[in-house]
């Protein structure tokens, strides 16, 4: 019963690890979407600021304030989005590398198990052969000693 519970827990934890790489309540899709938005929104802000500068009424106080706020937000958000993308890429590489190492480990263990079973069968065959050979050899010696 304890083995079943442990196996179920291990299976569930493996599924959770595949679904949630970065944090327990942060699926990769949402994290990627937030990172991409934090990179592209500042680009849109800068483009909007440039378009605002090109308008003829861009000399008013509110236009200059709008341009300043857009550029300020883009300066703040762009490094955060870039940092989030770098973290996401790092975590994905680390996850797939760990997954690859885990698969290789299982493959090696399976090969070792297969090798061990073939070695065991070979040993059994050798033991059976020795028993048959030595038993017939003993019988021959017994017959020779009788004669």
Coordinates of N, CA and C in Angstrom, one line a residue:
X1 N 0.8 -1.2 0.0 CA 0.0 0.0 0.0 C 0.9 1.3 0.0
X2 N 1.9 1.2 0.8 CA 2.8 2.4 0.9 C 3.5 2.6 -0.5
X3 N 3.9 1.5 -1.1 CA 4.5 1.6 -2.5 C 3.6 2.3 -3.5
X4 N 2.3 1.9 -3.4 CA 1.3 2.5 -4.4 C 1.2 4.0 -4.1
X5 N 1.1 4.3 -2.8 CA 1.0 5.8 -2.5 C 2.2 6.5 -2.9
X6 N 3.4 6.0 -2.7 CA 4.7 6.6 -3.1 C 4.7 6.7 -4.6
X7 N 4.3 5.7 -5.4 CA 4.3 5.7 -6.8 C 3.3 6.8 -7.3
X8 N 2.1 6.8 -6.7 CA 1.1 7.8 -7.1 C 1.7 9.2 -6.9
X9 N 2.3 9.4 -5.7 CA 2.8 10.7 -5.4 C 3.9 11.1 -6.4
X10 N 4.8 10.2 -6.7 CA 5.9 10.4 -7.7 C 5.3 10.8 -9.0
X11 N 4.3 10.0 -9.5 CA 3.6 10.3 -10.8 C 3.0 11.7 -10.8
X12 N 2.3 12.0 -9.7 CA 1.7 13.3 -9.6 C 2.7 14.4 -9.6
X13 N 3.8 14.2 -8.9 CA 4.8 15.3 -8.8 C 5.5 15.4 -10.1
X14 N 5.7 14.4 -10.9 CA 6.3 14.5 -12.2 C 5.4 15.3 -13.2
X15 N 4.0 15.0 -13.1 CA 3.1 15.7 -13.9 C 3.1 17.2 -13.5
X16 N 3.2 17.5 -12.2 CA 3.2 18.9 -11.8 C 4.4 19.6 -12.2
X17 N 5.6 18.9 -12.2 CA 6.8 19.5 -12.7 C 6.8 19.8 -14.2
X18 N 6.1 18.9 -14.9 CA 6.0 19.2 -16.4 C 5.0 20.4 -16.6
X19 N 4.0 20.5 -15.8 CA 3.1 21.6 -16.0 C 3.6 23.0 -15.5
X20 N 4.2 22.9 -14.3 CA 4.6 24.1 -13.7 C 6.1 24.1 -13.5
X21 N 6.8 24.7 -14.4 CA 8.3 24.7 -14.3 C 8.8 25.7 -13.4
X22 N 8.2 26.9 -13.4 CA 8.9 28.0 -12.7 C 8.4 28.2 -11.3
X23 N 7.1 28.1 -11.1 CA 6.6 28.3 -9.7 C 5.3 27.4 -9.6
X24 N 4.9 27.1 -8.4 CA 3.7 26.2 -8.3 C 2.5 26.7 -8.9
X25 N 2.3 28.1 -8.9 CA 1.0 28.6 -9.5 C 1.3 29.5 -10.7
X26 N 2.3 29.2 -11.4 CA 2.7 30.0 -12.6 C 3.0 29.1 -13.8
X27 N 2.0 28.7 -14.5 CA 2.3 27.9 -15.7 C 3.1 28.7 -16.7
X28 N 3.9 27.9 -17.5 CA 4.8 28.5 -18.5 C 4.1 29.4 -19.5
X29 N 2.9 29.0 -19.9 CA 2.2 29.9 -20.9 C 1.9 31.3 -20.4
X30 N 1.5 31.4 -19.2 CA 1.2 32.7 -18.6 C 2.5 33.5 -18.4
X31 N 3.5 32.8 -18.0 CA 4.8 33.5 -17.8 C 5.4 34.0 -19.1
X32 N 5.3 33.2 -20.2 CA 5.7 33.6 -21.5 C 4.9 34.7 -22.0
X33 N 3.6 34.7 -21.8 CA 2.7 35.7 -22.3 C 3.1 37.0 -21.6
X34 N 3.3 37.0 -20.3 CA 3.7 38.2 -19.6 C 5.0 38.8 -20.0
X35 N 6.0 37.9 -20.3 CA 7.3 38.3 -20.7 C 7.2 39.0 -22.1
X36 N 6.5 38.4 -23.0 CA 6.4 38.9 -24.3 C 5.6 40.2 -24.3
X37 N 4.6 40.3 -23.5 CA 3.9 41.6 -23.4 C 4.8 42.7 -22.8
X38 N 5.6 42.3 -21.8 CA 6.5 43.3 -21.2 C 7.6 43.7 -22.2
X39 N 7.8 43.0 -23.2 CA 8.8 43.4 -24.2 C 8.1 44.2 -25.3
X40 N 7.0 43.8 -25.8 CA 6.3 44.5 -26.9 C 5.6 45.7 -26.5
X41 N 5.1 45.8 -25.3 CA 4.3 47.0 -24.9 C 5.3 48.2 -24.9
X42 N 6.5 48.2 -24.4 CA 7.4 49.3 -24.5 C 7.7 49.7 -25.9
X43 N 7.8 48.7 -26.8 CA 8.0 49.1 -28.2 C 6.8 49.9 -28.8
X44 N 5.6 49.4 -28.4 CA 4.4 50.2 -28.8 C 4.4 51.5 -28.2
X45 N 4.8 51.7 -26.9 CA 4.8 53.0 -26.3 C 5.8 53.9 -27.0
X46 N 6.9 53.4 -27.4 CA 7.9 54.3 -28.1 C 7.4 54.7 -29.4
X47 N 6.7 53.7 -30.1 CA 6.1 54.1 -31.4 C 5.0 55.1 -31.3
X48 N 4.2 55.0 -30.3 CA 3.2 56.0 -30.0 C 3.8 57.3 -29.7
X49 N 4.8 57.3 -28.9 CA 5.5 58.6 -28.6 C 6.1 59.3 -29.8
X50 N 6.6 58.5 -30.7 CA 7.2 59.1 -32.0 C 6.0 59.6 -32.8
X51 N 4.9 58.9 -32.9 CA 3.8 59.4 -33.6 C 3.2 60.7 -33.0
X52 N 3.2 60.7 -31.7 CA 2.7 62.0 -31.0 C 3.7 63.1 -31.3
X53 N 4.9 62.9 -31.4 CA 5.9 64.0 -31.8 C 5.6 64.5 -33.2
X54 N 5.2 63.6 -34.1 CA 5.0 64.0 -35.5 C 3.7 64.8 -35.7
X55 N 2.8 64.8 -34.7 CA 1.6 65.5 -34.8 C 1.8 67.0 -34.7
X56 N 1.0 67.8 -35.4 CA 1.3 69.3 -35.3 C 1.0 69.9 -33.9
X57 N 0.1 69.3 -33.1 CA -0.2 69.9 -31.8 C 0.7 69.3 -30.7
X58 N 1.9 68.8 -31.0 CA 2.7 68.1 -30.0 C 3.4 69.1 -29.1
X59 N 3.2 70.4 -29.3 CA 3.9 71.4 -28.4 C 3.2 71.6 -27.1
X60 N 2.0 71.1 -27.0 CA 1.2 71.4 -25.8 C 1.8 70.6 -24.6
X61 N 1.4 71.1 -23.4 CA 1.9 70.5 -22.2 C 1.5 69.0 -22.1
X62 N 0.2 68.7 -22.4 CA -0.3 67.3 -22.3 C 0.4 66.4 -23.3
X63 N 0.7 66.9 -24.4 CA 1.4 66.0 -25.4 C 2.8 65.7 -24.9
X64 N 3.5 66.7 -24.4 CA 4.8 66.4 -23.9 C 4.8 65.5 -22.6
X65 N 3.8 65.7 -21.8 CA 3.6 64.8 -20.6 C 3.3 63.4 -21.1
X66 N 2.5 63.3 -22.1 CA 2.2 61.9 -22.7 C 3.4 61.3 -23.2
X67 N 4.2 62.0 -24.0 CA 5.4 61.4 -24.6 C 6.4 61.0 -23.4
X68 N 6.5 61.9 -22.4 CA 7.4 61.6 -21.3 C 7.0 60.3 -20.6
X69 N 5.7 60.2 -20.3 CA 5.2 59.0 -19.6 C 5.4 57.8 -20.4
X70 N 5.1 57.8 -21.7 CA 5.3 56.7 -22.6 C 6.7 56.2 -22.6
X71 N 7.6 57.1 -22.8 CA 9.0 56.8 -22.8 C 9.5 56.3 -21.5
X72 N 9.0 56.9 -20.4 CA 9.4 56.5 -19.0 C 8.9 55.0 -18.8
X73 N 7.6 54.8 -19.1 CA 7.1 53.4 -18.9 C 7.9 52.4 -19.7
X74 N 8.2 52.8 -21.0 CA 9.0 51.8 -21.8 C 10.4 51.6 -21.2
X75 N 11.0 52.6 -20.7 CA 12.3 52.4 -20.0 C 12.2 51.5 -18.8
X76 N 11.1 51.6 -18.1 CA 10.9 50.7 -16.9 C 10.5 49.3 -17.3
X77 N 9.6 49.1 -18.3 CA 9.1 47.8 -18.6 C 10.0 47.0 -19.5
X78 N 10.8 47.6 -20.3 CA 11.6 46.8 -21.3 C 12.6 46.0 -20.5
X79 N 13.4 46.5 -19.6 CA 14.3 45.6 -18.9 C 13.6 44.5 -18.1
X80 N 12.5 44.8 -17.5 CA 11.8 43.8 -16.8 C 11.3 42.6 -17.7
X81 N 10.8 43.0 -18.9 CA 10.4 42.0 -19.8 C 11.6 41.2 -20.4
X82 N 12.7 41.9 -20.6 CA 13.9 41.2 -21.1 C 14.4 40.2 -20.0
X83 N 14.4 40.7 -18.8 CA 14.8 39.8 -17.7 C 13.9 38.6 -17.6
X84 N 12.6 38.8 -17.7 CA 11.7 37.7 -17.6 C 11.9 36.7 -18.7
X85 N 12.1 37.2 -19.9 CA 12.4 36.3 -21.1 C 13.7 35.5 -20.8
X86 N 14.7 36.1 -20.3 CA 16.0 35.4 -20.0 C 15.8 34.4 -19.0
X87 N 15.0 34.7 -17.9 CA 14.7 33.7 -16.9 C 13.9 32.5 -17.5
X88 N 12.9 32.8 -18.3 CA 12.1 31.8 -18.9 C 13.0 30.9 -19.8
X89 N 13.8 31.4 -20.6 CA 14.7 30.6 -21.5 C 15.6 29.8 -20.6
X90 N 16.2 30.4 -19.6 CA 17.1 29.6 -18.7 C 16.4 28.4 -18.0
X91 N 15.1 28.7 -17.5 CA 14.4 27.6 -16.9 C 14.0 26.5 -17.9
X92 N 13.6 26.9 -19.1 CA 13.2 25.9 -20.0 C 14.4 25.0 -20.4
X93 N 15.6 25.7 -20.6 CA 16.8 24.9 -21.0 C 17.2 24.0 -19.8
X94 N 17.1 24.5 -18.6 CA 17.4 23.7 -17.4 C 16.4 22.5 -17.3
X95 N 15.1 22.8 -17.6 CA 14.1 21.7 -17.4 C 14.3 20.6 -18.5
X96 N 14.5 21.0 -19.7 CA 14.7 20.0 -20.8 C 16.0 19.3 -20.6
X97 N 17.1 20.0 -20.1 CA 18.3 19.3 -19.8 C 18.1 18.3 -18.7
X98 N 17.4 18.7 -17.7 CA 17.1 17.7 -16.6 C 16.3 16.6 -17.1
X99 N 15.3 16.9 -17.9 CA 14.5 15.8 -18.5 C 15.3 14.9 -19.3
X100 N 16.2 15.4 -20.1 CA 17.1 14.6 -21.0 C 18.0 13.7 -20.1
X101 N 18.5 14.3 -19.1 CA 19.4 13.5 -18.2 C 18.6 12.4 -17.5
X102 N 17.4 12.7 -17.1 CA 16.5 11.7 -16.4 C 16.2 10.6 -17.4
X103 N 15.9 10.9 -18.7 CA 15.6 9.9 -19.6 C 16.8 9.0 -19.9
X104 N 18.0 9.6 -20.0 CA 19.3 8.9 -20.2 C 19.5 8.0 -19.0
X105 N 19.3 8.5 -17.8 CA 19.5 7.7 -16.6 C 18.6 6.4 -16.6
X106 N 17.3 6.6 -17.0 CA 16.4 5.5 -17.0 C 16.8 4.5 -18.1
X107 N 17.3 5.0 -19.2 CA 17.8 4.2 -20.3 C 19.0 3.4 -19.9
X108 N 19.9 4.0 -19.2 CA 21.1 3.3 -18.7 C 20.7 2.2 -17.7
X109 N 19.7 2.6 -16.8 CA 19.2 1.6 -15.8 C 18.6 0.4 -16.5
X110 N 17.8 0.7 -17.5 CA 17.1 -0.4 -18.2 C 18.1 -1.3 -18.9
X111 N 19.2 -0.7 -19.5 CA 20.2 -1.5 -20.2 C 21.0 -2.3 -19.1
X112 N 21.2 -1.7 -18.0 CA 21.9 -2.5 -16.9 C 21.1 -3.6 -16.4
X113 N 19.8 -3.4 -16.3 CA 18.9 -4.4 -15.9 C 18.8 -5.6 -16.9
X114 N 18.8 -5.2 -18.2 CA 18.8 -6.2 -19.2 C 20.1 -6.9 -19.2
X115 N 21.2 -6.2 -19.0 CA 22.5 -6.9 -19.0 C 22.6 -7.8 -17.8
X116 N 22.1 -7.4 -16.7 CA 22.1 -8.2 -15.5 C 21.3 -9.5 -15.7
X117 N 20.1 -9.4 -16.3 CA 19.3 -10.5 -16.5 C 19.9 -11.5 -17.5
X118 N 20.6 -11.0 -18.5 CA 21.3 -11.9 -19.4 C 22.5 -12.6 -18.8
X119 N 23.2 -11.8 -17.9 CA 24.3 -12.4 -17.1 C 23.7 -13.5 -16.2
X120 N 22.6 -13.3 -15.6 CA 22.0 -14.3 -14.7 C 21.7 -15.5 -15.5
X121 N 21.1 -15.4 -16.6 CA 20.7 -16.5 -17.4 C 21.9 -17.3 -17.9
X122 N 23.0 -16.5 -18.3 CA 24.2 -17.2 -18.7 C 24.8 -18.0 -17.5
X123 N 24.8 -17.4 -16.3 CA 25.3 -18.1 -15.2 C 24.5 -19.4 -14.9
X124 N 23.2 -19.3 -15.0 CA 22.3 -20.5 -14.8 C 22.7 -21.6 -15.8
X125 N 22.8 -21.1 -17.0 CA 23.2 -22.1 -18.1 C 24.5 -22.8 -17.8
X126 N 25.5 -22.0 -17.4 CA 26.8 -22.5 -17.0 C 26.7 -23.5 -15.9
X127 N 25.9 -23.1 -14.8 CA 25.8 -24.0 -13.7 C 25.1 -25.3 -14.1
X128 N 24.1 -25.2 -14.9 CA 23.4 -26.4 -15.3 C 24.4 -27.3 -16.2
X129 N 25.1 -26.7 -17.0 CA 26.1 -27.4 -17.8 C 27.1 -28.1 -17.0
X130 N 27.6 -27.4 -15.9 CA 28.6 -27.9 -15.0 C 28.0 -29.1 -14.3
X131 N 26.8 -29.0 -13.8 CA 26.2 -30.1 -13.1 C 26.0 -31.3 -14.0
X132 N 25.6 -31.1 -15.2 CA 25.4 -32.2 -16.1 C 26.8 -32.8 -16.4
X133 N 27.7 -32.0 -16.8 CA 29.1 -32.5 -17.2 C 29.8 -33.2 -16.0
X134 N 29.8 -32.6 -14.8 CA 30.4 -33.2 -13.7 C 29.7 -34.5 -13.2
X135 N 28.4 -34.5 -13.3 CA 27.7 -35.7 -12.9 C 28.0 -36.8 -13.8
X136 N 28.0 -36.5 -15.1 CA 28.4 -37.6 -16.1 C 29.9 -38.0 -15.9
X137 N 30.7 -37.0 -15.6 CA 32.1 -37.3 -15.4 C 32.3 -38.2 -14.1
X138 N 31.6 -37.9 -13.1 CA 31.6 -38.7 -11.9 C 31.1 -40.1 -12.1
X139 N 30.1 -40.2 -12.9 CA 29.5 -41.5 -13.2 C 30.6 -42.3 -14.0
X140 N 31.3 -41.7 -14.9 CA 32.3 -42.4 -15.7 C 33.5 -42.8 -14.8
X141 N 33.8 -41.9 -13.8 CA 34.9 -42.3 -12.9 C 34.5 -43.5 -12.0
X142 N 33.2 -43.4 -11.6 CA 32.7 -44.5 -10.7 C 32.7 -45.8 -11.5
X143 N 32.3 -45.8 -12.8 CA 32.3 -47.0 -13.6 C 33.7 -47.5 -13.8
X144 N 34.7 -46.6 -14.0 CA 36.1 -47.0 -14.2 C 36.7 -47.6 -12.9
X145 N 36.3 -47.0 -11.8 CA 36.8 -47.6 -10.5 C 36.2 -49.0 -10.2
X146 N 35.0 -49.2 -10.7 CA 34.4 -50.5 -10.5 C 35.1 -51.5 -11.3
X147 N 35.4 -51.1 -12.5 CA 36.0 -52.1 -13.5 C 37.4 -52.3 -13.0

